[in-house]
CSV table of C-alpha atoms in Angstrom, one decimal:
chain,number,residue,atom,x,y,z
A,1,MET,CA,-12.4,102.1,-38.2
A,2,THR,CA,-9.4,102.4,-40.7
A,3,ARG,CA,-9.6,104.7,-43.7
A,4,ARG,CA,-9.4,101.5,-45.9
A,5,SER,CA,-12.4,99.8,-44.1
A,6,LEU,CA,-14.4,103.2,-44.3
A,7,ARG,CA,-13.7,103.2,-48.1
A,8,ASP,CA,-14.5,99.5,-48.5
A,9,ASP,CA,-17.9,99.9,-46.7
A,10,ALA,CA,-18.7,103.2,-48.7
A,11,ASN,CA,-17.9,101.4,-52.0
A,12,GLN,CA,-20.1,98.5,-51.1
A,13,GLU,CA,-22.9,100.9,-50.4
A,14,ALA,CA,-22.3,102.5,-53.8
A,15,TYR,CA,-22.3,99.1,-55.5
A,16,ARG,CA,-25.6,98.2,-53.7
A,17,ARG,CA,-27.2,101.4,-55.0
A,18,LEU,CA,-26.1,100.9,-58.5
A,19,ALA,CA,-27.1,97.2,-58.6
A,20,GLY,CA,-30.5,98.1,-56.8
A,21,ALA,CA,-31.4,101.0,-59.1
A,22,ARG,CA,-34.9,100.9,-60.7
A,23,PRO,CA,-35.1,103.5,-63.6
A,24,VAL,CA,-38.6,104.1,-64.9
A,25,LEU,CA,-39.6,106.3,-67.7
A,26,ARG,CA,-42.4,108.4,-66.2
A,27,ASP,CA,-43.0,111.2,-68.7
A,28,ILE,CA,-41.9,113.3,-71.6
A,29,ARG,CA,-42.1,117.2,-71.1
A,30,PRO,CA,-40.5,120.4,-72.3
A,31,ALA,CA,-37.3,120.9,-70.3
A,32,ILE,CA,-38.5,124.2,-69.0
A,33,GLU,CA,-41.3,122.3,-67.2
A,34,VAL,CA,-39.2,119.6,-65.4
A,35,VAL,CA,-35.5,120.2,-65.5
A,36,PRO,CA,-34.2,121.8,-62.2
A,37,ARG,CA,-33.2,125.4,-62.5
A,38,MET,CA,-33.9,125.5,-66.3
A,39,THR,CA,-34.6,129.0,-67.7
A,40,ARG,CA,-35.5,130.3,-71.1
A,41,ASP,CA,-32.1,132.0,-71.5
A,42,LEU,CA,-30.1,128.9,-70.6
A,43,VAL,CA,-28.5,126.4,-73.1
A,44,LEU,CA,-27.0,123.3,-71.6
A,45,THR,CA,-24.0,121.4,-73.0
A,46,SER,CA,-21.9,118.3,-72.1
A,47,GLY,CA,-18.9,117.9,-69.9
A,48,PRO,CA,-17.2,120.1,-67.3
A,49,LEU,CA,-18.4,123.6,-67.8
A,50,LEU,CA,-16.1,126.1,-69.7
A,51,ARG,CA,-16.1,129.8,-70.3
A,52,TRP,CA,-17.7,130.7,-73.6
A,53,SER,CA,-14.4,131.8,-75.0
A,54,ASP,CA,-12.9,128.4,-74.4
A,55,TYR,CA,-15.5,126.4,-76.5
A,56,GLU,CA,-14.4,125.6,-79.9
A,57,GLY,CA,-15.2,123.7,-82.9
A,58,GLY,CA,-18.4,121.7,-83.0
A,59,GLN,CA,-19.4,122.2,-79.4
A,60,ARG,CA,-19.2,126.0,-80.0
A,61,ARG,CA,-21.3,125.7,-83.1
A,62,ALA,CA,-23.9,123.5,-81.3
A,63,LEU,CA,-24.3,126.1,-78.5
A,64,ILE,CA,-24.9,128.8,-81.2
A,65,GLY,CA,-27.3,126.4,-82.9
A,66,GLY,CA,-29.2,125.9,-79.7
A,67,ALA,CA,-29.6,129.5,-79.1
A,68,LEU,CA,-30.9,130.0,-82.6
A,69,PHE,CA,-33.3,127.1,-82.4
A,70,GLU,CA,-34.7,128.5,-79.1
A,71,GLY,CA,-35.2,132.0,-80.7
A,72,LEU,CA,-32.7,133.6,-78.4
A,73,ALA,CA,-30.9,135.3,-81.3
A,74,ALA,CA,-31.7,136.3,-84.9
A,75,ASP,CA,-28.5,135.0,-86.4
A,76,ALA,CA,-25.2,133.4,-85.4
A,77,ALA,CA,-23.4,136.7,-84.9
A,78,GLU,CA,-26.1,137.9,-82.4
A,79,ALA,CA,-26.0,134.5,-80.7
A,80,GLU,CA,-22.2,134.7,-80.3
A,81,ALA,CA,-22.4,138.2,-78.9
A,82,LYS,CA,-25.1,137.2,-76.4
A,83,LEU,CA,-23.2,134.1,-75.3
A,84,ALA,CA,-20.1,136.3,-74.9
A,85,SER,CA,-22.0,138.9,-72.8
A,86,GLY,CA,-23.9,136.3,-70.7
A,87,ALA,CA,-27.3,137.4,-72.0
A,88,ILE,CA,-27.6,133.7,-73.1
A,89,ARG,CA,-26.2,131.6,-70.3
A,90,ILE,CA,-24.4,128.3,-70.7
A,91,GLY,CA,-24.9,125.5,-68.3
A,92,ALA,CA,-23.4,122.0,-67.8
A,93,CYS,CA,-26.0,119.2,-68.4
A,94,GLN,CA,-25.1,117.2,-65.4
A,95,ASP,CA,-25.4,120.2,-63.0
A,96,HIS,CA,-29.2,120.1,-64.0
A,97,ASP,CA,-29.6,116.2,-63.7
A,98,CYS,CA,-29.4,116.0,-67.5
A,99,ILE,CA,-27.2,113.8,-69.6
A,100,GLY,CA,-25.9,115.0,-72.9
A,101,SER,CA,-25.0,113.0,-76.0
A,102,VAL,CA,-22.0,114.4,-77.8
A,103,ALA,CA,-22.4,118.2,-77.6
A,104,GLY,CA,-25.5,117.5,-75.5
A,105,ILE,CA,-27.5,120.6,-76.3
A,106,TYR,CA,-30.8,121.2,-74.1
A,107,THR,CA,-32.8,124.3,-74.6
A,108,ALA,CA,-36.1,125.3,-72.7
A,109,SER,CA,-38.5,124.0,-75.3
A,110,MET,CA,-36.9,120.8,-76.1
A,111,PRO,CA,-38.7,117.7,-74.8
A,112,VAL,CA,-37.0,115.5,-72.3
A,113,PHE,CA,-37.5,112.0,-71.0
A,114,VAL,CA,-38.3,112.1,-67.3
A,115,ILE,CA,-36.6,109.1,-65.7
A,116,GLU,CA,-37.3,108.2,-62.0
A,117,ASN,CA,-35.0,105.9,-60.0
A,118,GLU,CA,-37.8,104.3,-58.0
A,119,ALA,CA,-35.4,102.6,-55.6
A,120,PHE,CA,-33.9,105.9,-54.4
A,121,GLY,CA,-36.3,108.6,-55.4
A,122,ASN,CA,-34.0,110.7,-57.7
A,123,ARG,CA,-34.7,111.8,-61.2
A,124,ALA,CA,-32.7,112.3,-64.4
A,125,PHE,CA,-33.5,113.8,-67.7
A,126,SER,CA,-32.4,112.9,-71.3
A,127,ASN,CA,-33.4,114.7,-74.5
A,128,MET,CA,-34.6,112.9,-77.6
A,129,TYR,CA,-32.6,111.4,-80.4
A,130,GLU,CA,-32.5,113.5,-83.5
A,131,GLY,CA,-32.9,110.7,-86.0
A,132,GLN,CA,-30.7,108.9,-88.5
A,133,ALA,CA,-29.6,112.0,-90.5
A,134,ARG,CA,-25.9,112.5,-90.3
A,135,LYS,CA,-26.2,116.3,-89.7
A,136,ARG,CA,-27.5,116.8,-86.1
A,137,LEU,CA,-27.4,119.6,-83.6
A,138,ASN,CA,-25.6,117.4,-81.0
A,139,TYR,CA,-22.8,116.9,-83.7
A,140,GLY,CA,-22.5,120.7,-84.2
A,141,SER,CA,-24.7,121.2,-87.1
A,142,TYR,CA,-27.5,123.7,-87.4
A,143,ASP,CA,-29.4,124.6,-90.6
A,144,ASP,CA,-32.9,124.6,-91.9
A,145,GLU,CA,-32.9,120.9,-92.2
A,146,VAL,CA,-31.8,120.3,-88.6
A,147,LYS,CA,-34.3,122.9,-87.4
A,148,GLU,CA,-37.1,121.2,-89.3
A,149,ARG,CA,-36.3,117.9,-87.7
A,150,LEU,CA,-36.1,119.4,-84.2
A,151,ASP,CA,-39.5,121.2,-84.8
A,152,TYR,CA,-41.0,117.8,-85.8
A,153,ILE,CA,-39.7,116.2,-82.6
A,154,ASN,CA,-41.1,119.1,-80.5
A,155,ALA,CA,-44.5,119.3,-82.3
A,156,ALA,CA,-45.3,115.7,-83.3
A,157,VAL,CA,-43.1,113.0,-81.8
A,158,ALA,CA,-42.8,114.1,-78.2
A,159,PRO,CA,-46.4,114.8,-77.5
A,160,VAL,CA,-47.7,111.5,-78.9
A,161,LEU,CA,-45.0,109.6,-77.1
A,162,GLY,CA,-45.7,111.6,-73.9
A,163,GLU,CA,-49.4,110.8,-74.0
A,164,ALA,CA,-48.6,107.1,-74.4
A,165,VAL,CA,-46.0,107.0,-71.6
A,166,ARG,CA,-48.5,108.7,-69.3
A,167,ALA,CA,-51.2,106.3,-70.3
A,168,SER,CA,-49.0,103.4,-69.7
A,169,GLY,CA,-48.3,104.3,-66.1
A,170,GLY,CA,-44.6,104.4,-66.8
A,171,ILE,CA,-42.1,102.0,-68.7
A,172,GLU,CA,-39.5,100.1,-66.5
A,173,LEU,CA,-36.3,100.4,-68.3
A,174,ALA,CA,-34.1,97.8,-66.4
A,175,PRO,CA,-36.0,94.8,-67.7
A,176,ILE,CA,-35.5,96.1,-71.3
A,177,ILE,CA,-31.9,96.6,-70.6
A,178,LYS,CA,-31.6,93.1,-69.1
A,179,ARG,CA,-33.2,91.4,-72.2
A,180,ALA,CA,-31.3,93.6,-74.7
A,181,LEU,CA,-28.0,92.4,-73.3
A,182,HIS,CA,-29.1,88.8,-74.1
A,183,MET,CA,-29.9,90.0,-77.7
A,184,GLY,CA,-26.6,91.6,-78.8
A,185,ASP,CA,-26.8,95.1,-77.3
A,186,GLU,CA,-24.4,96.7,-74.9
A,187,LEU,CA,-26.7,99.7,-74.5
A,188,HIS,CA,-24.3,102.4,-75.7
A,189,SER,CA,-23.1,102.0,-79.3
A,190,ARG,CA,-25.8,99.3,-79.9
A,191,ASN,CA,-29.3,99.6,-79.0
A,192,THR,CA,-31.1,97.8,-81.6
A,193,ALA,CA,-32.8,95.2,-79.5
A,194,ALA,CA,-33.6,97.6,-76.7
A,195,SER,CA,-35.3,100.1,-79.2
A,196,LEU,CA,-37.5,97.3,-80.5
A,197,LEU,CA,-38.2,96.1,-77.0
A,198,PHE,CA,-39.2,99.6,-75.9
A,199,ALA,CA,-41.5,99.9,-78.9
A,200,VAL,CA,-43.3,96.6,-78.0
A,201,ALA,CA,-43.6,97.8,-74.4
A,202,LEU,CA,-45.2,101.1,-75.6
A,203,PHE,CA,-47.4,99.7,-78.4
A,204,PRO,CA,-50.6,99.0,-76.2
A,205,ALA,CA,-50.6,102.5,-75.0
A,206,LEU,CA,-50.0,103.9,-78.5
A,207,LEU,CA,-52.9,101.8,-79.9
A,208,ASP,CA,-55.3,103.2,-77.2
A,209,LEU,CA,-54.6,106.7,-78.0
A,210,PRO,CA,-57.7,108.6,-79.5
A,211,PRO,CA,-58.5,107.9,-83.2
A,212,ALA,CA,-57.8,111.6,-84.1
A,213,LEU,CA,-54.1,110.9,-83.4
A,214,ARG,CA,-54.0,107.9,-85.8
A,215,ASN,CA,-51.7,109.5,-88.4
A,216,GLU,CA,-49.3,110.8,-85.7
A,217,VAL,CA,-49.2,107.3,-84.0
A,218,LYS,CA,-48.3,105.7,-87.4
A,219,ARG,CA,-45.4,108.2,-87.9
A,220,VAL,CA,-44.2,107.7,-84.4
A,221,THR,CA,-44.5,103.9,-84.6
A,222,ALA,CA,-42.4,103.9,-87.9
A,223,LEU,CA,-39.8,106.0,-86.1
A,224,LEU,CA,-39.7,103.6,-83.1
A,225,VAL,CA,-39.2,100.5,-85.3
A,226,GLU,CA,-36.9,102.0,-87.9
A,227,ASP,CA,-34.5,103.8,-85.7
A,228,ASN,CA,-32.0,101.5,-84.1
A,229,TYR,CA,-30.7,104.3,-81.8
A,230,PHE,CA,-33.9,105.5,-80.3
A,231,PHE,CA,-33.3,103.8,-77.0
A,232,LEU,CA,-29.8,105.2,-76.6
A,233,ARG,CA,-31.1,108.4,-74.9
A,234,LEU,CA,-33.2,106.2,-72.6
A,235,SER,CA,-30.2,103.9,-71.7
A,236,MET,CA,-28.2,107.2,-70.9
A,237,GLY,CA,-31.0,108.5,-68.8
A,238,ALA,CA,-31.5,105.3,-67.0
A,239,ALA,CA,-27.7,105.2,-66.3
A,240,LYS,CA,-27.7,108.8,-65.0
A,241,ALA,CA,-30.7,108.2,-62.7
A,242,SER,CA,-28.8,105.0,-61.4
A,243,ALA,CA,-25.5,106.6,-61.0
A,244,ALA,CA,-26.8,109.8,-59.4
A,245,ALA,CA,-28.0,107.8,-56.5
A,246,ILE,CA,-24.3,107.3,-55.3
A,247,ALA,CA,-23.2,110.8,-55.5
A,248,GLY,CA,-22.3,112.2,-52.0
A,249,ILE,CA,-21.5,108.9,-50.3
A,250,PRO,CA,-18.7,109.8,-47.9
A,251,HIS,CA,-15.5,107.9,-48.4
A,252,ALA,CA,-16.7,106.2,-51.6
A,253,SER,CA,-14.1,106.0,-54.3
A,254,VAL,CA,-16.5,104.7,-57.1
A,255,LEU,CA,-17.1,106.7,-60.3
A,256,SER,CA,-20.4,108.6,-60.3
A,257,THR,CA,-20.1,109.9,-63.8
A,258,MET,CA,-17.8,110.5,-66.8
A,259,GLY,CA,-18.0,113.1,-69.5
A,260,LEU,CA,-16.1,115.2,-72.1
A,261,ASN,CA,-16.1,118.8,-73.4
A,262,CYS,CA,-14.1,119.8,-76.4
A,263,ARG,CA,-11.0,120.3,-74.4
A,264,SER,CA,-10.8,117.7,-71.6
A,265,PHE,CA,-12.1,114.4,-70.3
A,266,GLY,CA,-13.6,114.5,-66.8
A,267,ILE,CA,-14.7,112.1,-64.0
A,268,GLN,CA,-16.7,112.6,-60.8
A,269,VAL,CA,-16.2,110.4,-57.8
A,270,ALA,CA,-19.1,109.5,-55.3
A,271,GLY,CA,-17.2,110.7,-52.3
A,272,LEU,CA,-15.7,113.9,-53.7
A,273,ASP,CA,-17.1,117.1,-55.1
A,274,GLY,CA,-16.7,118.5,-58.6
A,275,TRP,CA,-15.1,117.4,-61.8
A,276,ILE,CA,-11.5,116.0,-62.0
A,277,GLU,CA,-10.2,116.6,-65.5
A,278,GLY,CA,-7.4,115.2,-67.7
A,279,PRO,CA,-6.4,115.0,-71.4
A,280,LEU,CA,-8.8,113.8,-74.2
A,281,PRO,CA,-8.4,110.1,-75.1
A,282,ASP,CA,-7.0,108.6,-78.3
A,283,PRO,CA,-9.8,106.8,-80.2
A,284,GLU,CA,-9.4,103.3,-81.9
A,285,ALA,CA,-11.9,104.0,-84.6
A,286,LYS,CA,-13.6,102.5,-87.6
A,287,LEU,CA,-14.4,105.5,-89.9
A,288,PHE,CA,-17.2,105.5,-92.4
A,289,GLU,CA,-16.2,105.3,-96.0
A,290,GLY,CA,-14.7,108.5,-97.4
A,291,HIS,CA,-13.5,109.9,-94.0
A,292,GLY,CA,-9.9,110.1,-92.5
A,293,LYS,CA,-8.4,110.3,-89.0
A,294,ASP,CA,-7.5,114.1,-89.7
A,295,GLU,CA,-11.3,114.8,-89.6
A,296,ILE,CA,-11.8,113.5,-86.1
A,297,ALA,CA,-13.0,116.2,-83.7
A,298,TRP,CA,-14.0,116.2,-79.9
A,299,LEU,CA,-17.1,118.2,-79.2
A,300,GLY,CA,-18.1,116.8,-75.8
A,301,GLY,CA,-20.2,113.8,-74.8
A,302,GLU,CA,-21.6,112.2,-71.8
A,303,SER,CA,-23.1,109.0,-73.2
A,304,ILE,CA,-20.3,107.1,-71.4
A,305,VAL,CA,-22.4,107.4,-68.2
A,306,THR,CA,-23.6,104.0,-69.4
A,307,GLU,CA,-20.1,102.6,-68.7
A,308,THR,CA,-20.3,104.1,-65.3
A,309,VAL,CA,-23.1,101.5,-64.4
A,310,GLY,CA,-21.6,98.5,-66.1
A,311,LEU,CA,-22.9,98.9,-69.7
A,312,GLY,CA,-21.4,100.1,-72.9
A,313,GLY,CA,-17.6,99.3,-73.1
A,314,LEU,CA,-17.8,97.4,-69.9
A,315,ALA,CA,-20.2,95.0,-71.6
A,316,GLN,CA,-18.8,94.6,-75.0
A,317,ALA,CA,-18.7,90.9,-74.7
A,318,ALA,CA,-22.6,91.0,-74.9
A,319,ALA,CA,-22.5,92.8,-78.3
A,320,PHE,CA,-20.7,90.9,-81.0
A,321,PRO,CA,-22.7,92.7,-83.8
A,322,LEU,CA,-20.6,95.8,-82.8
A,323,PHE,CA,-17.7,94.1,-84.6
A,324,SER,CA,-19.0,95.3,-88.0
A,325,TYR,CA,-19.8,98.8,-86.8
A,326,GLN,CA,-16.7,99.8,-84.7
A,327,GLY,CA,-14.1,97.3,-85.8
A,328,GLY,CA,-12.0,95.0,-83.7
A,329,GLU,CA,-12.5,91.3,-83.1
A,330,PRO,CA,-15.1,89.4,-81.0
A,331,LEU,CA,-12.3,87.9,-78.8
A,332,ASP,CA,-11.0,91.4,-78.2
A,333,MET,CA,-14.5,92.4,-76.9
A,334,ILE,CA,-14.5,89.4,-74.5
A,335,ALA,CA,-11.0,90.3,-73.3
A,336,ARG,CA,-12.0,93.9,-72.7
A,337,THR,CA,-15.0,93.1,-70.6
A,338,GLU,CA,-13.0,90.5,-68.6
A,339,GLN,CA,-10.3,93.2,-67.8
A,340,MET,CA,-13.0,95.4,-66.4
A,341,TYR,CA,-13.8,93.0,-63.5
A,342,ALA,CA,-10.3,94.0,-62.1
A,343,ILE,CA,-11.3,97.6,-61.6
A,344,THR,CA,-14.9,97.3,-60.4
A,345,ILE,CA,-16.4,96.5,-57.1
A,346,GLY,CA,-18.9,93.8,-58.1
A,347,GLU,CA,-21.1,92.2,-60.8
A,348,HIS,CA,-24.5,93.4,-61.6
A,349,PRO,CA,-27.1,90.9,-60.5
A,350,ASP,CA,-29.5,91.6,-63.4
A,351,TYR,CA,-27.4,92.7,-66.3
A,352,ARG,CA,-25.7,89.6,-67.5
A,353,ILE,CA,-23.6,88.4,-70.4
A,354,PRO,CA,-24.4,85.1,-72.1
A,355,VAL,CA,-21.0,84.4,-73.6
A,356,LEU,CA,-19.5,84.7,-70.2
A,357,LYS,CA,-21.9,82.1,-68.8
A,358,TYR,CA,-24.3,84.8,-67.7
A,359,ARG,CA,-21.8,86.5,-65.5
A,360,GLY,CA,-23.0,89.9,-64.4
A,361,THR,CA,-21.6,92.9,-66.0
A,362,PRO,CA,-18.6,94.6,-64.1
A,363,THR,CA,-20.2,97.3,-62.1
A,364,ALA,CA,-18.9,100.2,-59.9
A,365,ILE,CA,-15.6,101.5,-61.2
A,366,ASP,CA,-13.2,102.1,-58.3
A,367,ILE,CA,-10.5,104.8,-58.9
A,368,PHE,CA,-8.0,103.1,-56.6
A,369,ARG,CA,-8.3,99.8,-58.5
A,370,VAL,CA,-7.8,101.7,-61.7
A,371,VAL,CA,-4.6,103.3,-60.5
A,372,GLU,CA,-3.3,100.2,-58.9
A,373,SER,CA,-3.8,98.1,-61.9
A,374,GLY,CA,-3.1,100.7,-64.6
A,375,ILE,CA,-6.3,99.5,-66.4
A,376,THR,CA,-8.7,102.2,-67.3
A,377,PRO,CA,-12.4,101.7,-68.4
A,378,PHE,CA,-13.1,100.9,-72.0
A,379,LEU,CA,-15.7,103.3,-73.6
A,380,ASP,CA,-17.7,102.8,-76.8
A,381,ILE,CA,-18.1,106.0,-78.7
A,382,GLY,CA,-19.4,107.6,-81.9
A,383,ILE,CA,-16.7,109.6,-83.7
A,384,ALA,CA,-17.6,113.2,-84.6
A,385,GLY,CA,-16.1,114.9,-87.6
A,386,LYS,CA,-15.0,118.6,-88.0
A,387,GLY,CA,-17.8,119.1,-90.5
A,388,GLY,CA,-20.6,118.6,-87.9
A,389,VAL,CA,-21.5,114.9,-88.8
A,390,GLN,CA,-20.8,111.5,-87.4
A,391,ILE,CA,-17.9,109.9,-89.3
A,392,GLY,CA,-17.4,106.6,-87.5
A,393,ALA,CA,-17.5,104.7,-84.3
A,394,GLY,CA,-14.9,103.2,-82.1
A,395,VAL,CA,-13.4,102.4,-78.6
A,396,VAL,CA,-11.3,104.6,-76.3
A,397,GLN,CA,-9.9,104.0,-72.9
A,398,ALA,CA,-10.4,106.7,-70.3
A,399,PRO,CA,-7.2,108.6,-69.7
A,400,LEU,CA,-5.2,107.4,-66.6
A,401,PRO,CA,-4.2,110.9,-65.5
A,402,CYS,CA,-7.8,111.7,-64.4
A,403,PHE,CA,-7.8,108.7,-62.1
A,404,GLU,CA,-4.4,109.5,-60.7
A,405,ALA,CA,-5.6,113.0,-59.9
A,406,ALA,CA,-8.7,111.7,-58.3
A,407,VAL,CA,-6.7,109.3,-56.0
A,408,ALA,CA,-4.5,112.2,-55.1
A,409,ARG,CA,-7.5,114.5,-54.3
A,410,TYR,CA,-9.3,111.6,-52.4
A,411,ASN,CA,-6.2,111.2,-50.2
A,412,ASP,CA,-5.9,114.9,-49.6
A,413,HIS,CA,-9.6,115.0,-48.7
A,414,TYR,CA,-9.8,111.9,-46.4
A,415,GLY,CA,-6.1,111.6,-45.3
């Protein structure tokens, strides 16, 4: 067989696995109980792993905040000293089958969604959304208010949700994603419909919980129906569980993940090992009132794993309500999605876009098609500010140098 035919066959297998994934929410447990190789002295963060001295800005502050929340240090100065010495270790989320939103902080006690890809038997983990407050740990903020909210998630929200999920026998996520695409979500920057659909799926199990938990169930129910971004961490976990099934396919040139740290943008390719890094992208952003472009800061992020499986920026045409949130024009959103078919292997058989006459979302990004066409994936993102808050939302295109470097590495490896 020629190298091209080997690559084509491998890419078809990668597409088959992405299209056939069956992500199911099985449980909610503390990270230390379920995340592979998680230890009490470990803090996980987003993107390609850096040395402690190379972390800066909000991602550095988030790592310190994670150490303080976990009780690994008494104050910020002690946390910095221990992070510098290695007494507190830093890990990359995706090296532990986790997926990180913005700075992506995971510590041992934090509850995580346990998502199983039933079609291929692999698991992924996603931590819980911190709520609607603008100051959040994953945006690089940590103070008494942030700690109180994280403590509430640990002590009240996660145990009740975990009981309900286990009682339900598991919640299939792909049918929720499928319906949400028909209701204005693209499952990255907009999860309004998916969050409500998830709540509906979980209500029977919540209502069957013991009467002694009634007050907790009321608070959790209110959180589920009021917070339009609750499902984001589930769409990320579902995408990670789906995409992880293609890692290690020899000769495949399909992306298996994307992510950022505070210094670089990185991609991983199914048929290659390790991260391939390039420059940070330039955002096309709509900033919240009172904020300016000089405040934009990069502090990591792996929610763009949703784009890896054909959602998010690749499915913008399904989510016209994003127009009021991240700017642009509806016709631009259609055009972006249509461009993505040129760089993907196929169309998703279940995730479909009504305005495109129910065409499947473009799925399985091929590095060779990206480089040959010069078209890189569109990514929907939240915009972080230097002050540790979200200051807007927008669209970026993945930087082309990453893909050019990936093609060069592929040719070196398989040539």
